[in-house]
Each structure stands twice: as structure tokens, then as C-alpha cells.
Coordinates of C-alpha atoms in Angstrom, one line a residue:
Chain A
M1 CA -15.7 72.4 -34.9
A2 CA -18.3 75.2 -35.6
H3 CA -17.9 79.0 -34.8
S4 CA -18.7 80.8 -32.1
L5 CA -22.1 83.4 -32.4
E6 CA -19.6 86.1 -31.6
E7 CA -16.4 85.8 -33.8
R8 CA -14.1 87.4 -31.3
C9 CA -14.8 84.3 -29.2
T10 CA -14.1 81.9 -32.0
P11 CA -10.3 81.1 -31.3
L12 CA -11.3 80.5 -27.8
K13 CA -14.0 78.6 -28.6
L14 CA -11.8 76.4 -30.8
E15 CA -9.3 76.1 -28.3
Y16 CA -12.0 74.9 -25.7
D17 CA -13.5 72.6 -27.9
S18 CA -10.4 70.8 -28.8
C19 CA -9.1 70.4 -25.0
F20 CA -12.7 69.1 -24.1
N21 CA -12.9 66.7 -26.9
S22 CA -9.4 65.3 -26.1
W23 CA -10.5 64.7 -22.5
F24 CA -13.7 63.5 -23.7
E25 CA -12.2 60.8 -26.1
G26 CA -10.2 59.4 -23.3
Y27 CA -12.7 59.6 -20.6
L28 CA -15.8 57.7 -21.9
E29 CA -14.9 54.4 -22.7
P30 CA -13.2 53.7 -19.1
A31 CA -16.3 55.8 -17.6
V32 CA -18.7 53.3 -18.9
S33 CA -15.9 50.1 -17.9
A34 CA -15.4 51.4 -14.5
S35 CA -19.4 52.1 -14.0
A36 CA -19.4 48.4 -12.9
S37 CA -18.7 48.9 -9.2
P38 CA -20.3 51.9 -7.3
E39 CA -16.9 52.4 -5.5
N40 CA -14.7 52.3 -9.0
R41 CA -17.2 54.5 -10.6
A42 CA -16.7 57.1 -8.1
E43 CA -13.2 57.0 -8.0
Y44 CA -12.8 57.6 -11.6
S45 CA -15.4 60.2 -12.3
K46 CA -13.5 62.5 -9.1
A47 CA -10.3 61.8 -10.6
K48 CA -11.3 62.6 -14.3
A49 CA -13.3 65.6 -12.9
E50 CA -10.1 67.1 -11.3
E51 CA -8.2 66.2 -14.5
Y52 CA -10.6 68.1 -16.6
E53 CA -10.4 71.1 -14.6
R54 CA -6.7 71.0 -14.6
K55 CA -6.4 70.4 -18.3
C56 CA -9.4 72.6 -19.8
G57 CA -10.3 74.8 -16.6
K58 CA -8.5 77.8 -17.7
I59 CA -9.3 78.1 -21.6
W60 CA -13.2 77.3 -20.5
E61 CA -13.1 80.4 -18.1
S62 CA -11.8 82.4 -21.0
Y63 CA -14.0 81.7 -23.6
R64 CA -17.0 81.4 -21.0
D65 CA -16.3 85.1 -20.4
C66 CA -16.2 85.5 -24.0
V67 CA -19.6 83.7 -24.8
Q68 CA -21.5 85.1 -21.6
K69 CA -20.8 88.6 -23.3
A70 CA -21.6 87.7 -26.2
V71 CA -24.8 86.1 -25.6
K72 CA -25.6 89.5 -23.6
D73 CA -24.5 91.7 -26.7
K74 CA -26.7 89.9 -29.0
G75 CA -29.9 90.3 -26.4
L76 CA -30.0 86.7 -25.8
D77 CA -29.5 86.4 -22.2
D78 CA -33.0 87.5 -21.1
L79 CA -34.5 84.5 -23.7
L80 CA -32.1 82.2 -21.9
D81 CA -32.7 83.3 -18.6
Q82 CA -36.5 82.7 -19.2
A83 CA -35.8 79.3 -20.5
R84 CA -33.5 78.4 -18.0
K85 CA -36.4 79.5 -15.4
E86 CA -39.1 77.6 -17.5
N87 CA -37.0 74.5 -17.3
P88 CA -34.0 74.6 -15.5
L89 CA -33.0 71.0 -16.6
K90 CA -30.3 70.5 -13.6
E91 CA -30.8 66.4 -13.5
P92 CA -31.2 64.2 -16.5
P93 CA -34.9 63.9 -17.3
R94 CA -36.8 60.8 -16.7
T95 CA -36.2 58.4 -19.9
S96 CA -38.4 55.1 -19.2
Chain B
M1 CA -50.0 71.1 -31.5
H2 CA -47.7 69.1 -33.8
Y3 CA -46.3 65.8 -32.7
F4 CA -42.9 64.5 -34.4
S5 CA -40.9 61.2 -33.2
Q6 CA -38.5 59.2 -35.2
S7 CA -36.4 56.3 -34.2
F8 CA -33.0 54.3 -36.0
D9 CA -30.0 53.3 -35.2
Y10 CA -26.7 54.2 -36.0
D11 CA -24.4 51.5 -36.9
H12 CA -21.8 52.6 -34.6
S13 CA -21.2 51.8 -30.5
W14 CA -22.7 54.3 -28.2
A15 CA -19.4 55.8 -26.9
H16 CA -18.4 56.4 -30.8
V17 CA -21.8 58.2 -31.5
I18 CA -21.8 60.4 -28.4
I19 CA -17.9 61.2 -28.8
G20 CA -19.0 61.8 -32.6
M21 CA -21.8 64.2 -31.0
W22 CA -19.5 66.7 -30.4
H23 CA -18.1 66.7 -34.3
K24 CA -21.8 66.9 -36.0
Y25 CA -21.4 70.6 -36.9
P26 CA -20.5 72.4 -39.0
N27 CA -22.1 70.2 -41.3
P28 CA -22.8 70.6 -45.4
H29 CA -26.4 68.6 -45.1
C30 CA -27.2 70.6 -42.0
S31 CA -25.9 74.2 -43.1
H32 CA -28.8 75.9 -41.1
V33 CA -26.7 75.4 -38.1
V34 CA -24.2 78.4 -38.1
T35 CA -23.3 78.7 -34.9
V36 CA -22.5 76.5 -31.4
D37 CA -21.4 77.7 -28.4
V38 CA -21.2 75.8 -24.7
V39 CA -22.6 78.2 -22.1
D40 CA -22.6 75.8 -19.3
R41 CA -20.7 72.6 -18.7
S42 CA -20.1 70.2 -15.5
V43 CA -18.9 67.1 -14.9
D44 CA -20.0 65.9 -11.9
P45 CA -17.4 64.3 -9.5
C46 CA -19.8 61.6 -8.1
S47 CA -21.5 60.3 -11.0
G48 CA -19.6 61.0 -13.5
I49 CA -22.4 62.7 -15.8
I50 CA -21.5 65.3 -18.0
R51 CA -24.0 68.3 -18.5
T52 CA -23.7 70.4 -20.9
E53 CA -25.6 73.7 -22.1
R54 CA -25.3 75.0 -25.4
V55 CA -26.7 77.5 -28.1
L56 CA -27.3 77.1 -31.2
G57 CA -27.0 79.5 -33.9
C58 CA -29.5 78.8 -37.1
K59 CA -29.9 80.5 -40.2
Q60 CA -32.9 79.8 -42.5
R61 CA -35.0 81.8 -44.8
T62 CA -38.0 83.0 -43.2
P63 CA -41.2 83.6 -45.2
T64 CA -42.0 87.1 -45.1
W65 CA -45.7 86.8 -43.5
I66 CA -43.8 85.2 -40.3
V67 CA -41.5 88.3 -40.3
K68 CA -44.4 90.5 -40.6
L69 CA -46.7 89.0 -38.1
F70 CA -44.0 88.0 -35.4
G71 CA -40.9 90.2 -36.4
G72 CA -39.0 87.2 -36.5
S73 CA -35.7 87.1 -38.6
E74 CA -33.1 84.9 -40.4
D75 CA -30.8 84.2 -37.1
A76 CA -32.9 81.9 -34.6
F77 CA -31.3 80.5 -31.7
V78 CA -31.7 77.5 -29.8
R79 CA -31.1 76.0 -26.2
E80 CA -29.6 72.5 -25.9
I81 CA -29.3 70.6 -22.6
S82 CA -27.6 67.4 -23.0
F83 CA -26.5 64.9 -20.0
V84 CA -24.1 61.8 -20.7
D85 CA -24.2 59.2 -18.2
P86 CA -21.6 56.3 -19.0
S87 CA -22.9 54.0 -16.2
T88 CA -26.3 53.8 -18.0
Q89 CA -25.4 54.7 -21.3
T90 CA -27.8 56.9 -22.0
T91 CA -27.2 60.3 -23.7
T92 CA -30.4 62.5 -23.6
I93 CA -30.4 65.7 -25.3
S94 CA -33.6 68.5 -24.7
S95 CA -33.5 72.0 -26.7
V96 CA -36.1 74.6 -27.1
N97 CA -36.1 77.5 -29.4
L98 CA -35.2 80.8 -28.1
S99 CA -36.3 83.0 -30.9
L100 CA -40.0 83.3 -31.6
S101 CA -40.7 81.6 -28.4
Q102 CA -42.9 84.3 -27.4
F103 CA -45.1 82.9 -30.0
A104 CA -44.5 79.5 -29.9
T105 CA -42.5 76.9 -28.9
C106 CA -40.4 73.6 -30.2
H107 CA -39.6 71.2 -27.7
E108 CA -37.4 68.5 -29.0
K109 CA -36.3 65.7 -27.2
I110 CA -33.3 62.9 -28.6
L111 CA -32.4 60.2 -26.4
Y112 CA -29.2 57.8 -27.4
S113 CA -28.7 54.3 -26.1
P114 CA -27.3 51.1 -26.8
A115 CA -29.2 48.9 -29.0
A116 CA -28.5 45.1 -30.3
G117 CA -25.4 44.1 -32.5
G118 CA -22.8 46.7 -31.1
R119 CA -25.5 49.7 -32.8
T120 CA -26.9 53.0 -31.2
A121 CA -30.7 53.4 -30.7
F122 CA -31.5 57.0 -31.5
H123 CA -35.2 58.1 -30.2
Q124 CA -36.5 61.9 -31.5
T125 CA -39.6 63.3 -30.3
A126 CA -40.6 67.1 -30.9
E127 CA -43.5 68.9 -29.8
I128 CA -44.6 72.1 -31.6
Q129 CA -46.8 74.7 -29.6
T130 CA -48.7 78.1 -30.0
R131 CA -48.0 79.5 -27.0
M132 CA -50.1 82.4 -26.5
V133 CA -54.1 82.6 -27.7
M134 CA -53.7 84.6 -30.9
W135 CA -55.6 84.3 -34.1
R136 CA -56.4 80.8 -34.9
T137 CA -55.3 80.6 -38.5
A138 CA -51.9 82.7 -37.9
A139 CA -51.6 80.0 -34.8
D140 CA -51.9 77.2 -37.1
K141 CA -49.8 78.6 -40.1
L142 CA -47.2 79.5 -37.6
E143 CA -47.3 75.4 -36.0
N144 CA -47.3 74.2 -39.8
W145 CA -44.4 76.0 -41.0
L146 CA -42.4 75.2 -37.8
A147 CA -43.2 71.5 -38.1
V148 CA -42.7 71.3 -41.9
R149 CA -39.3 73.1 -41.3
F150 CA -38.6 71.0 -38.4
E151 CA -39.4 67.6 -40.0
Q152 CA -36.9 68.8 -43.0
N153 CA -34.1 69.8 -40.2
A154 CA -34.3 66.1 -38.8
Q155 CA -34.2 64.1 -42.1
L156 CA -31.1 66.6 -42.5
G157 CA -29.5 65.8 -39.3
K158 CA -29.8 62.1 -39.6
V159 CA -27.7 61.9 -43.2
G160 CA -25.3 64.6 -41.7
F161 CA -24.5 62.7 -38.7
T162 CA -24.2 59.3 -40.4
D163 CA -21.7 61.5 -42.7
V164 CA -19.9 62.6 -39.9
L165 CA -19.9 58.7 -37.7
R166 CA -18.4 57.1 -41.3
Q167 CA -15.7 59.8 -41.6
L168 CA -15.2 59.9 -37.8
W169 CA -14.9 56.0 -37.0
E170 CA -14.8 54.3 -40.7
D171 CA -12.9 56.2 -43.4
A172 CA -10.3 57.2 -40.5
K173 CA -10.0 53.8 -39.1
D174 CA -6.1 54.0 -38.4
K175 CA -6.1 57.9 -37.6
S176 CA -7.6 59.0 -34.5
P177 CA -10.7 61.4 -34.3
A178 CA -9.4 65.3 -34.5
G179 CA -6.0 64.3 -34.3
T180 CA -6.3 63.4 -30.4
P181 CA -5.7 59.9 -29.1
A182 CA -7.7 57.0 -30.4
P183 CA -10.2 55.8 -27.8
A184 CA -9.7 52.0 -27.0

């Protein structure tokens, strides 16, 4: 896994990445199958979102706090805020 | 404005490519990407769509004239937003440069979707554009340099990701990726 932009955050990042990857690898293929019906999809998504929070929520918060501070310290927060303002991308872009 | 696009297929299923996506860096073919950080991520409990916002740190030799004119440095950062939608089996990635962004923007869009024969189609476009009215020659020169560099990196990205996917799913068929349970 790649390092964090702040070396101090790298151990937290590596722990978070492996938590997410392990969750994601179990998530993706069943999620595709569960999408056959809207009810299954909603039920599966809800259960898996909760599982992700339960398994990775804590390490995510520690890593996020570390990286947020690092982004600020490197002066990237203004650039990031500007990019977010110009293009929030809160919803998937249209792919036609 | 400079426009770039390329399309090809990866010899892996959509799910394998998307799982591999998080393992792309560090990559000997793409040594310009040195850091990767997730700055925001959400799993939608209704749609199952995963939205990830990352900041990628790149290091690449910058020509002296750019540093002189625009004050750039070797370190450049990129913001990347991805949406993984299992229900439609589409993944979109939108990226934009944070560094030098007051002068020029490079908007990149990537789409991964299932293709025939269990393969995955990759479609990539990039628009490189100087942002402000500036001395024409300098603007053209900056755009050109960004476009050339983008194309070089795009080719390296293809070679590098192909290797990652091969290592993840072919060389290690009996092993699971990153020591975690193997997806079915």
C-alpha cells in the first residue's frame, strides 16, 4: 500500500487500508448479485454499511484526523476546498 | 485546450478490476505517484454506492521554465473522486490537479464497466486547459507540457495496473489478495 503524504499518518493509513480492502473484497461480488432485486439490494447495502462502520469506523476516524491535519499543514486545505466548491461530485457523474 | 482519450479492455472481471483498483499504488511503472490518502469515504446504506475522495501526491521532474513562471515544485497533488456502483457495475473516477490549479486544469475521467467475455472496459478522457488569460506562448507551452506528461503517465498507468491485476489474480490464484479471504 502507498504511504500517506504525512509519514506520521502512514501506520494509521496502512491499518485503515487493510481494514477497508478486506471489507470491500467481501462486499463487492455479493453486492452485484444482491442488485438483482431492489429489496435485496437495500437490505444488503444497509447491513454491509453497518458492518463497515463497525469494523473500520474507529481506525478510519484516527486516520482521518491525522490526514486532515496533514492536509492543512501542507497548505492543501484551501486548494481542496476550492476544488470541492467548483465540483462537489456528491453524486456519480452521468455516464451515458 | 488539449484533449486526450483512450479505451481498451482489461482481461479481468469488473469486480476483480475494482478490487485491484485499491492495490494499484505503489507501482514501479508509476513511480511518480508517491502518496495516496483517503480524505473522505462513504458507503450509501440504500444504494450500496461507495464514494471515495482521495488525494494523490506525485513527484515528477518539473522543467525549470515552469518553476520560474508558475512557481511549481516537484510535489504535485491531485484530487480524485470515485464512485463504485455494484448495481450497475460501473465505476467512475474524476480527477483534477490541485497544484498549479490557478493556472491550468487537467480534468480526467475514467469509466470501468463490464465488457464481453468477462473482460472490463476502461475508458479514459482528459481535458487540459489553461485557466486564465495569460501570455499566449506561455499558456500554449504549459498546456503542451501537461498534455505530453499526461499521455506518458497514462501509458505507464495501463502497464502498471495490468501488472497489479496479473499479480493479484493470476500469479496468486491459490492465494487471496493482501492476505484476506478470497472473493468467490
